[in-house]
mmCIF file of C-alpha atoms in Angstrom:
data_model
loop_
_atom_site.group_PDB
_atom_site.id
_atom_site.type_symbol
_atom_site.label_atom_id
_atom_site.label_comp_id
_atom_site.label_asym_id
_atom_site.label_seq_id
_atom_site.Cartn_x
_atom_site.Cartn_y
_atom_site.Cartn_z
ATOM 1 C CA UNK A 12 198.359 190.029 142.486
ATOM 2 C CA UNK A 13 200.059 186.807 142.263
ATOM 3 C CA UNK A 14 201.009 185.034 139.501
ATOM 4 C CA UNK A 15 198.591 181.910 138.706
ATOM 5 C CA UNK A 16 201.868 179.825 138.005
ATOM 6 C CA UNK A 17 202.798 180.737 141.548
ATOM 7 C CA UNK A 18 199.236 179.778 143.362
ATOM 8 C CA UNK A 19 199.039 176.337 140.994
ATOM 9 C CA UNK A 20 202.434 175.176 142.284
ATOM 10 C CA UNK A 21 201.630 176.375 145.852
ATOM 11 C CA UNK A 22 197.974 174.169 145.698
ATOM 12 C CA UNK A 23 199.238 170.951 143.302
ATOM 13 C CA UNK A 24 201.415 168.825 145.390
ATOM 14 C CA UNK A 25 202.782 166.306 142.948
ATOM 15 C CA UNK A 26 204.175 162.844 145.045
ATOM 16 C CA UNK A 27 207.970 162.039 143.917
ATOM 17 C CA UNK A 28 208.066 158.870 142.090
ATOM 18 C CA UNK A 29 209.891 157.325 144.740
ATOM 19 C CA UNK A 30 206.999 157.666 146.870
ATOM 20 C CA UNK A 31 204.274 156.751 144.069
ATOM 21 C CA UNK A 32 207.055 153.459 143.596
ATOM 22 C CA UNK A 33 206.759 152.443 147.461
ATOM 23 C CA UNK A 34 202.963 153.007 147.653
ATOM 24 C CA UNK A 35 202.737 150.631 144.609
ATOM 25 C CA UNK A 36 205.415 148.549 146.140
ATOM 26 C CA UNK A 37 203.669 148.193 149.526
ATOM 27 C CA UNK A 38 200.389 147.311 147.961
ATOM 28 C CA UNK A 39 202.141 144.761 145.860
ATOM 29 C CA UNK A 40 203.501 142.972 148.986
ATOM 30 C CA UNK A 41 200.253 143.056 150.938
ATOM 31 C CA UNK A 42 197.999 141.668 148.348
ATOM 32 C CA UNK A 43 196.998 138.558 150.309
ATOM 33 C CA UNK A 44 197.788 135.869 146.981
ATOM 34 C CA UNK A 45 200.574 137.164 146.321
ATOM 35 C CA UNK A 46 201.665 136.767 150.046
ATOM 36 C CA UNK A 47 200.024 133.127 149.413
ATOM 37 C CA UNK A 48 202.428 132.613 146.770
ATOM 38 C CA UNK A 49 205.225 134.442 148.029
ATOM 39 C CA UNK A 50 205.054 131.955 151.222
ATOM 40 C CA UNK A 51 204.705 128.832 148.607
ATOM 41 C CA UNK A 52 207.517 129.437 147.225
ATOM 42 C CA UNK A 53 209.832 130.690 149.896
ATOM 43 C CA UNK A 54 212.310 128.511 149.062
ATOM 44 C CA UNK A 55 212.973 129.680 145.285
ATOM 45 C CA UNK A 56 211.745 133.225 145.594
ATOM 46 C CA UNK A 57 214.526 136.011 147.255
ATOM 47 C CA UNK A 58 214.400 139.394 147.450
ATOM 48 C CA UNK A 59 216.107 140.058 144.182
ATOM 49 C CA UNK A 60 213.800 138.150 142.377
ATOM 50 C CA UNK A 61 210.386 140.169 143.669
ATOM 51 C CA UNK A 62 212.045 143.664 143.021
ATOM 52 C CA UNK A 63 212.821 142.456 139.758
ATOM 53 C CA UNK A 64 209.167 140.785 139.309
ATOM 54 C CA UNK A 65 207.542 143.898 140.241
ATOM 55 C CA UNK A 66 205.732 144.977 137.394
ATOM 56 C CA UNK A 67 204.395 141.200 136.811
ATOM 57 C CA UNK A 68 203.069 141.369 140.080
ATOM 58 C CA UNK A 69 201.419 144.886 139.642
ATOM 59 C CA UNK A 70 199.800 143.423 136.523
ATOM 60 C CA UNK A 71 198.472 140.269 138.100
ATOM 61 C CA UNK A 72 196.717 142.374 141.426
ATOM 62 C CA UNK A 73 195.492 144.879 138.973
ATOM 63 C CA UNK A 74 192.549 142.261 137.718
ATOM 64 C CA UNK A 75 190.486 139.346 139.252
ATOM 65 C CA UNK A 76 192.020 136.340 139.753
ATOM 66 C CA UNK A 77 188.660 134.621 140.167
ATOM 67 C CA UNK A 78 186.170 133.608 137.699
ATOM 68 C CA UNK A 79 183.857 137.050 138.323
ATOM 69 C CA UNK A 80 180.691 134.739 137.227
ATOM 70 C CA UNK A 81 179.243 137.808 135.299
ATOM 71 C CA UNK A 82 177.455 135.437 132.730
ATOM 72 C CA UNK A 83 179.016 136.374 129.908
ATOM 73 C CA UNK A 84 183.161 136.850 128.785
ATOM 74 C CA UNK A 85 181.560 139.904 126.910
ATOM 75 C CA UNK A 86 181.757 141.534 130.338
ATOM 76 C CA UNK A 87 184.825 140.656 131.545
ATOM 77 C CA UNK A 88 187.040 143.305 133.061
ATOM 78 C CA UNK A 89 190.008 141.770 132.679
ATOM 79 C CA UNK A 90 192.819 142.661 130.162
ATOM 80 C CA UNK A 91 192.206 139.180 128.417
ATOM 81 C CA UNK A 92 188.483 138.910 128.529
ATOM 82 C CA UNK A 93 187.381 135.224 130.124
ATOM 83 C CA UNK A 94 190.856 134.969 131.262
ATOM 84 C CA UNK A 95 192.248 135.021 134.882
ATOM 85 C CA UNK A 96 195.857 135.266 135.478
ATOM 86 C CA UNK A 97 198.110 132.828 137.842
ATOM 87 C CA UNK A 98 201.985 133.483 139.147
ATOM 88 C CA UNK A 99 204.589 131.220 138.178
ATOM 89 C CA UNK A 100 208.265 131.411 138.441
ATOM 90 C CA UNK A 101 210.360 131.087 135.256
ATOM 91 C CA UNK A 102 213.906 131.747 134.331
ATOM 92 C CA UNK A 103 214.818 133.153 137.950
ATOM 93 C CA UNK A 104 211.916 135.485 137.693
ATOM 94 C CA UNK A 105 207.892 135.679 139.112
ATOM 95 C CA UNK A 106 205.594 135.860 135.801
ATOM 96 C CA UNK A 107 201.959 135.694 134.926
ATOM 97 C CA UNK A 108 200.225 133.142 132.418
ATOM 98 C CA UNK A 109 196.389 133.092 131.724
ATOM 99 C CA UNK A 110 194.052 130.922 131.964
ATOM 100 C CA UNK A 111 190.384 130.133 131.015
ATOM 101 C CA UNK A 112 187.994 131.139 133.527
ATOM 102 C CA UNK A 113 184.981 128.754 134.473
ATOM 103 C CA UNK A 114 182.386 130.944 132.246
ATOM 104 C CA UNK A 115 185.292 131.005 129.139
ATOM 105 C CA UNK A 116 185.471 127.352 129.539
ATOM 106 C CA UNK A 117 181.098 126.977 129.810
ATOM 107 C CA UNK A 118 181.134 129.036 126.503
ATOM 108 C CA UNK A 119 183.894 127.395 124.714
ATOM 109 C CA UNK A 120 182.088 124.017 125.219
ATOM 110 C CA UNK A 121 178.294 125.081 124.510
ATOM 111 C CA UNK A 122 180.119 126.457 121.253
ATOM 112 C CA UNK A 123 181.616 123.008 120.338
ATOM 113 C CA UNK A 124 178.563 121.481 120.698
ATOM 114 C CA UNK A 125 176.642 123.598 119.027
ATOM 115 C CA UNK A 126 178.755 122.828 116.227
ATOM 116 C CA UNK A 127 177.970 119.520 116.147
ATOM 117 C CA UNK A 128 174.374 119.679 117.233
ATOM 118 C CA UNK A 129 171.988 122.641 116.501
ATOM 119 C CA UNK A 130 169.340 121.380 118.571
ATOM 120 C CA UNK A 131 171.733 122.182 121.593
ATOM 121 C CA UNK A 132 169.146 125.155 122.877
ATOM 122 C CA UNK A 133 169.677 126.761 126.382
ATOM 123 C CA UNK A 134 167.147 129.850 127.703
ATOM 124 C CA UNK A 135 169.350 132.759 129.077
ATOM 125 C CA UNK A 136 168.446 132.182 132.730
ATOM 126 C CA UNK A 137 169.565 128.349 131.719
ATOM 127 C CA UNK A 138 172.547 129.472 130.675
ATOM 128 C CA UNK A 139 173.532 131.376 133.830
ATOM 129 C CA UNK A 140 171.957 128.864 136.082
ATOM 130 C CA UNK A 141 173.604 127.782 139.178
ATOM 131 C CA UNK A 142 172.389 125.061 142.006
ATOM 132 C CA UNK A 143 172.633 127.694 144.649
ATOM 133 C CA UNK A 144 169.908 129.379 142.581
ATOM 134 C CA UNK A 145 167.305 127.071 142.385
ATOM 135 C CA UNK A 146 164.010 127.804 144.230
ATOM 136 C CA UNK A 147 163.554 125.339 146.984
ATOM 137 C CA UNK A 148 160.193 126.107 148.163
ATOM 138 C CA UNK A 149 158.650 122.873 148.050
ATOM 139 C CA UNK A 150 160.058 119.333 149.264
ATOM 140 C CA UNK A 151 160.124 118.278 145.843
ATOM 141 C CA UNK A 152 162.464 120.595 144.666
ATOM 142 C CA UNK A 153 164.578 120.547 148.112
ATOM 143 C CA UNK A 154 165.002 116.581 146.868
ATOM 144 C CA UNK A 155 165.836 117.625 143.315
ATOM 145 C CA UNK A 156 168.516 119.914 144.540
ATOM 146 C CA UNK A 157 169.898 117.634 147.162
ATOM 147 C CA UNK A 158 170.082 114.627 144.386
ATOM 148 C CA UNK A 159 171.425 116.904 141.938
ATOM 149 C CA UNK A 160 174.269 119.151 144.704
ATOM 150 C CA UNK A 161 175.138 114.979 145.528
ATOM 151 C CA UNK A 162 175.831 114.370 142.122
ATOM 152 C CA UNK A 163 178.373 117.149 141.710
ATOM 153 C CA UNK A 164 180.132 116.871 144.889
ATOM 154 C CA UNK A 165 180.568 113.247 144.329
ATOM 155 C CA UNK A 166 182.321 113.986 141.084
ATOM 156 C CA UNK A 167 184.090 116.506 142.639
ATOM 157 C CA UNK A 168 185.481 114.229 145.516
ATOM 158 C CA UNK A 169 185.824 110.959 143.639
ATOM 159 C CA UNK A 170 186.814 112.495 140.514
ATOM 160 C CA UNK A 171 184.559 109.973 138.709
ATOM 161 C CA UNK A 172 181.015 110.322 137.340
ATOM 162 C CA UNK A 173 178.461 108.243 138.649
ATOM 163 C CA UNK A 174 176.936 105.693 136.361
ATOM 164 C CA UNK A 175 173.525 107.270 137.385
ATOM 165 C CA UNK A 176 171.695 110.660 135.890
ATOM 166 C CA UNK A 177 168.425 111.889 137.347
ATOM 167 C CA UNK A 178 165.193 111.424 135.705
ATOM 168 C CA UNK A 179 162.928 114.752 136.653
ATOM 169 C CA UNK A 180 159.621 114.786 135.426
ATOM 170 C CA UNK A 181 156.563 117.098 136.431
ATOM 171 C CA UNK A 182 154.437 119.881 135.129
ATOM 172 C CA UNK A 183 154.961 121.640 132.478
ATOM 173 C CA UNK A 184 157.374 125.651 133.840
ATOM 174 C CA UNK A 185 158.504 124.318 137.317
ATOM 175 C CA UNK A 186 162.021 124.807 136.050
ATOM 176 C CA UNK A 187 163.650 121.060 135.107
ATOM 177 C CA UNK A 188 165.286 122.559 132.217
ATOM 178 C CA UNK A 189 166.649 125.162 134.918
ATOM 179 C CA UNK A 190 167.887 122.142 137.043
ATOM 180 C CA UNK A 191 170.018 120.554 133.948
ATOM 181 C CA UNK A 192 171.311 123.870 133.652
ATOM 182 C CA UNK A 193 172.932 124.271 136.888
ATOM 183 C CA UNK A 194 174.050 120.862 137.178
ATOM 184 C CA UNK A 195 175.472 121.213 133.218
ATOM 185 C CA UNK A 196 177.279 125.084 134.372
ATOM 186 C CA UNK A 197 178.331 123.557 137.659
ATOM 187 C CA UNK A 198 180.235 120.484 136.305
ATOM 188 C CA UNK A 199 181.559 123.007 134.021
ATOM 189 C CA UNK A 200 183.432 123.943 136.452
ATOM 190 C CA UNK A 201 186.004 121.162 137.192
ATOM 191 C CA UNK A 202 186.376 120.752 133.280
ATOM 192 C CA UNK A 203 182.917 118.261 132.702
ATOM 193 C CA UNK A 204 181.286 118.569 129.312
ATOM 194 C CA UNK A 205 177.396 117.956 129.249
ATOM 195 C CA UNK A 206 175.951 117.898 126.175
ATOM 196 C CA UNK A 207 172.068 119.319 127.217
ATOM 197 C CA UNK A 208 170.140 118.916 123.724
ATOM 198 C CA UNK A 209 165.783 120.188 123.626
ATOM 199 C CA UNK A 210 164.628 116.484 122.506
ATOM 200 C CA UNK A 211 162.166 117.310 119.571
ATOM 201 C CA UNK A 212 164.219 119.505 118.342
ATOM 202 C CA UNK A 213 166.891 116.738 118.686
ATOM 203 C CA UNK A 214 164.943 114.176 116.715
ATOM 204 C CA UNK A 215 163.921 116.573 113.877
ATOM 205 C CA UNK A 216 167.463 117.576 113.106
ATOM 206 C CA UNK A 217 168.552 113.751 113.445
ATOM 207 C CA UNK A 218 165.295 113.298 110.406
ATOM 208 C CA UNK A 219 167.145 115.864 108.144
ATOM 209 C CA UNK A 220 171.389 114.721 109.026
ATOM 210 C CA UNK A 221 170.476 111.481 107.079
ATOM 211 C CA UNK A 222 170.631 114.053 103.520
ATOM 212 C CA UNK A 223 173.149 115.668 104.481
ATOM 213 C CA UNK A 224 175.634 112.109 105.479
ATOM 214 C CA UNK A 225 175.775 113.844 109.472
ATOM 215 C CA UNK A 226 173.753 111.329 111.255
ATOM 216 C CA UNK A 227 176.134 108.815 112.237
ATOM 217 C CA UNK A 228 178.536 111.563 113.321
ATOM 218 C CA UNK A 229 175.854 113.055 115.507
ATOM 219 C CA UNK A 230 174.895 109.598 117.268
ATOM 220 C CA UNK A 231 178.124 109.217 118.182
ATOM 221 C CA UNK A 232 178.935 112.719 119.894
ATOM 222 C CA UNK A 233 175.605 112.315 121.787
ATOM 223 C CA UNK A 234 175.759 108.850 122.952
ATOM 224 C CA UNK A 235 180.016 109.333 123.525
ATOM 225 C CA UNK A 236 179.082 112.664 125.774
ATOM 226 C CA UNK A 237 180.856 112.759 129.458
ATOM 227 C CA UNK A 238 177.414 113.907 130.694
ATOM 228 C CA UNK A 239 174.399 113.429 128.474
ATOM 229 C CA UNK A 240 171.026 115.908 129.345
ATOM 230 C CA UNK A 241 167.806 115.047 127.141
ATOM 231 C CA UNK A 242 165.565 118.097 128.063
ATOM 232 C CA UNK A 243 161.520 118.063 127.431
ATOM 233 C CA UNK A 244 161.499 113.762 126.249
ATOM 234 C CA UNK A 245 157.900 113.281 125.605
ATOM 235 C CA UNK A 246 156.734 116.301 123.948
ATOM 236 C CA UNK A 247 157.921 115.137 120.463
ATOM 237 C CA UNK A 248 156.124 113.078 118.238
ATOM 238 C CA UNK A 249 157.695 110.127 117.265
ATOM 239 C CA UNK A 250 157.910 107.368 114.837
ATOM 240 C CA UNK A 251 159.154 104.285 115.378
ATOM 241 C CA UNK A 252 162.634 105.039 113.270
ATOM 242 C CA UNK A 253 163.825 107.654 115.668
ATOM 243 C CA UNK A 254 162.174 105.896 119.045
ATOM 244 C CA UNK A 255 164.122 103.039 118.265
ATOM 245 C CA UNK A 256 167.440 104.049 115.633
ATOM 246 C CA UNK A 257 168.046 107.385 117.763
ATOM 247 C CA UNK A 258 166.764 107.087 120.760
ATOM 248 C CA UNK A 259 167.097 103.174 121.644
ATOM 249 C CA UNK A 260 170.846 103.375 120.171
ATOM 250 C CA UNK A 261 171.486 106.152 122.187
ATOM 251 C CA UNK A 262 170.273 105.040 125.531
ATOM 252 C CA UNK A 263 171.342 101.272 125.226
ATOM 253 C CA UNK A 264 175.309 102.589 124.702
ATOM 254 C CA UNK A 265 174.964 104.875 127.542
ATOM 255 C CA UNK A 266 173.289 102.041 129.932
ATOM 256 C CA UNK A 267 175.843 99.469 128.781
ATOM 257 C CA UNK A 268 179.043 102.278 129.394
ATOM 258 C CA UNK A 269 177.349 103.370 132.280
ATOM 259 C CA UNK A 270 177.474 106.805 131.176
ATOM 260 C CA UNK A 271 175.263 109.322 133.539
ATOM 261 C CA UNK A 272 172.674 110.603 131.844
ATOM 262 C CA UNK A 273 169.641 113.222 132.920
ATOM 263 C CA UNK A 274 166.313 113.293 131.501
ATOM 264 C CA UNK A 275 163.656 115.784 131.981
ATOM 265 C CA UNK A 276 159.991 114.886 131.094
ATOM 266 C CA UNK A 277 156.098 115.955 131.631
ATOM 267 C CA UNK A 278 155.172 112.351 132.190
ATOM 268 C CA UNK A 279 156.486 110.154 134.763
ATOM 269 C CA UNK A 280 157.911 106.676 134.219
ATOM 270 C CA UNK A 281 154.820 104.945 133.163
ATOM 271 C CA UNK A 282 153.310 108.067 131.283
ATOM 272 C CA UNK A 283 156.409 108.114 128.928
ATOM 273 C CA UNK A 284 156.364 104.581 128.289
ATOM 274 C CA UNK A 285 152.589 104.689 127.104
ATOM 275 C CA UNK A 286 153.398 107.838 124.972
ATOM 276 C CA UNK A 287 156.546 105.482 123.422
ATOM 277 C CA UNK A 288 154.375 102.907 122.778
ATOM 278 C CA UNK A 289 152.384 105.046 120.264
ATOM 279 C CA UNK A 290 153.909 106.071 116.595
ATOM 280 C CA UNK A 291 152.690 109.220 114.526
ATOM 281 C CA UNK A 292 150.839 106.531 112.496
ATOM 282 C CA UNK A 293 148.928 105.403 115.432
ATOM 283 C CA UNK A 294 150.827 101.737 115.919
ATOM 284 C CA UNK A 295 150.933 100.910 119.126
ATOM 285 C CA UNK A 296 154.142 98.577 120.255
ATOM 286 C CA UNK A 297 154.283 97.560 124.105
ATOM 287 C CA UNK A 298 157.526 95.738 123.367
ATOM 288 C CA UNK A 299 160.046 98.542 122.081
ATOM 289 C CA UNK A 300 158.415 101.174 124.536
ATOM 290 C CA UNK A 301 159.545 98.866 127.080
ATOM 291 C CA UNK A 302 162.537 98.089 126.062
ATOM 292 C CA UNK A 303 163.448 101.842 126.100
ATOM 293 C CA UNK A 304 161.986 102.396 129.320
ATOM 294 C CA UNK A 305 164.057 99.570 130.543
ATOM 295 C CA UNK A 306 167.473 101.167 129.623
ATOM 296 C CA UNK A 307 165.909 104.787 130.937
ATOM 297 C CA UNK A 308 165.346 102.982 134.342
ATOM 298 C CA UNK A 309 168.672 101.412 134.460
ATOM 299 C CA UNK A 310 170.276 104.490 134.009
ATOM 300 C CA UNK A 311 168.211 107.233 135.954
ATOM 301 C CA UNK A 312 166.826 108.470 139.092
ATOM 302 C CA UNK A 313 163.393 109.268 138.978
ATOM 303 C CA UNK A 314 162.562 112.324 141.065
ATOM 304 C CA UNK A 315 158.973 114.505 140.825
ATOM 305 C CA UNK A 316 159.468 118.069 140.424
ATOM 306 C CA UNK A 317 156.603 120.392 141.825
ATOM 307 C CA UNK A 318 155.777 123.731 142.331
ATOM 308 C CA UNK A 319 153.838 126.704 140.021
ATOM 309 C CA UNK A 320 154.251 127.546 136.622
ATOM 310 C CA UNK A 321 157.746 129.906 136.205
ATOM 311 C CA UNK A 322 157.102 130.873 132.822
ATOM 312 C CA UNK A 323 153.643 132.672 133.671
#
């Protein structure tokens, strides 16, 4: 009978490291960025310097390079979770840094400003949302999308904001808190911080900062914000103190620094102003609804938003 030892080595065929080093080696130099990079920097880069650079380069084709967009770091497969790695050349050598990837960066900021503002609420399919998702089964919401893809790609392009937000209003579930969502996660994504804050939520906590000596603080990171989103305006119920000290300071810095800002609503232009016209104690004041309503016109688009009821 023959010895075990004797069949194992006949059946295991182990590859010499030379030819585990040139398979590695060969799928180094075919990876099509490092080729990319390899070509970018012909000038710099020599032979020398990519045998010596091996291992760096191993390490940055062995993980994505590309945000992954698997809504949330926590499932990141990277070795630096919500990091993606880049080549550079230092020191006559090819090395990798890290970077934040777009959803590191998203989660980094909603974390600052939840800091700052608790009333800062996002649903989970908010959170993930993306323009590309958005249901366009209606010519309402093929105009919402269209105003809202224009707004990012002008940013992109000109590098500037415009000086003009959207104003979506409609029935209560059709998804406009989804559509400041995508817009929010998408300007994300060239380095744009919106600050997206549930409104009555917004107002109550603004009621309680005056104890606690946080109020002024809070005004001025919402009205200072790149991108400013005021989700559900209407369904609070307001006095006159924060219609006027919260809201009216807020919107009148933001029309006179022409600062974009996006508003989502259940009643349309004239519908909100009636509802600002009416305090909790039943006063009715034509003059400071309007004058909001004024600065929310000079500072939004308003677009209807239509369809059925999501949340059902």
């Amino acid at each position: 009978m023959e010895p075990i030892s004797s069949a194992l080595k006949r059946q295991i065929v182990v590859p010499s490291f030379q030819e585990r080093y040139d398979t590695i080696r060969r799928e180094i130099l075919e990876n099509e960025e490092v080729q990319r990079f390899l070509a970018e920097n012909d000038r710099i880069v020599n032979k020398e310097m990519v045998e010596r650079s091996l291992p760096k380069l191993h390490e940055f084709i062995s993980q994505s390079s590309v945000c992954c967009n698997c809504g949330s770091t926590e499932n990141c497969t990277n070795y630096l979770k919500g990091f993606i790695p880049k080549l550079f050349i230092s020191q006559n050598a090819i090395d990798v840094e890290y970077v934040k990837c777009e959803q590191k960066v998203i989660e980094d900021e909603r974390r600052d400003i939840e800091s700052m503002i608790s009333s800062m609420y996002m649903s989970k399919d908010v959170l993930r949302a993306r323009l590309k998702d958005l249901s366009l089964d209606n010519d309402s919401r093929i105009e919402v999308a269209e105003l809202a893809t224009a707004f990012v790609e002008k940013t992109k392009q000109t590098g500037k904001l415009p000086s003009k937000g959207l104003y979506i209003y409609g029935k209560f579930g059709v998804g406009k808190s989804f559509v400041l969502g995508a817009i929010a996660n998408e300007l994300a994504t060239i380095k744009i911080k919106s600050v997206l804050v549930f409104v009555p939520e917004f107002l109550s906590e603004m009621k309680h900062s005056i104890s606690d000596n946080t109020f002024q603080g809070k005004i001025d990171y919402v009205k200072n914000a790149p991108v400013l989103m005021l989700d559900d305006l209407g369904a609070e119920t307001l006095s006159s103190w924060t219609r006027d000290e919260v809201l009216g300071t807020i919107l009148h810095y933001r029309m006179a620094e022409e600062l974009p800002t996006f508003i989502t609503s259940n009643f349309d232009y004239d519908g909100l102003e009636s509802h600002l016209a009416t305090s909790q104690k039943g006063d009715v004041e034509v003059v400071k609804a309007a004058r909001i309503m004024e600065r929310i016109k000079a500072i939004t688009i308003p677009i209807q938003m239509g369809g059925n009821n999501r949340r059902q």
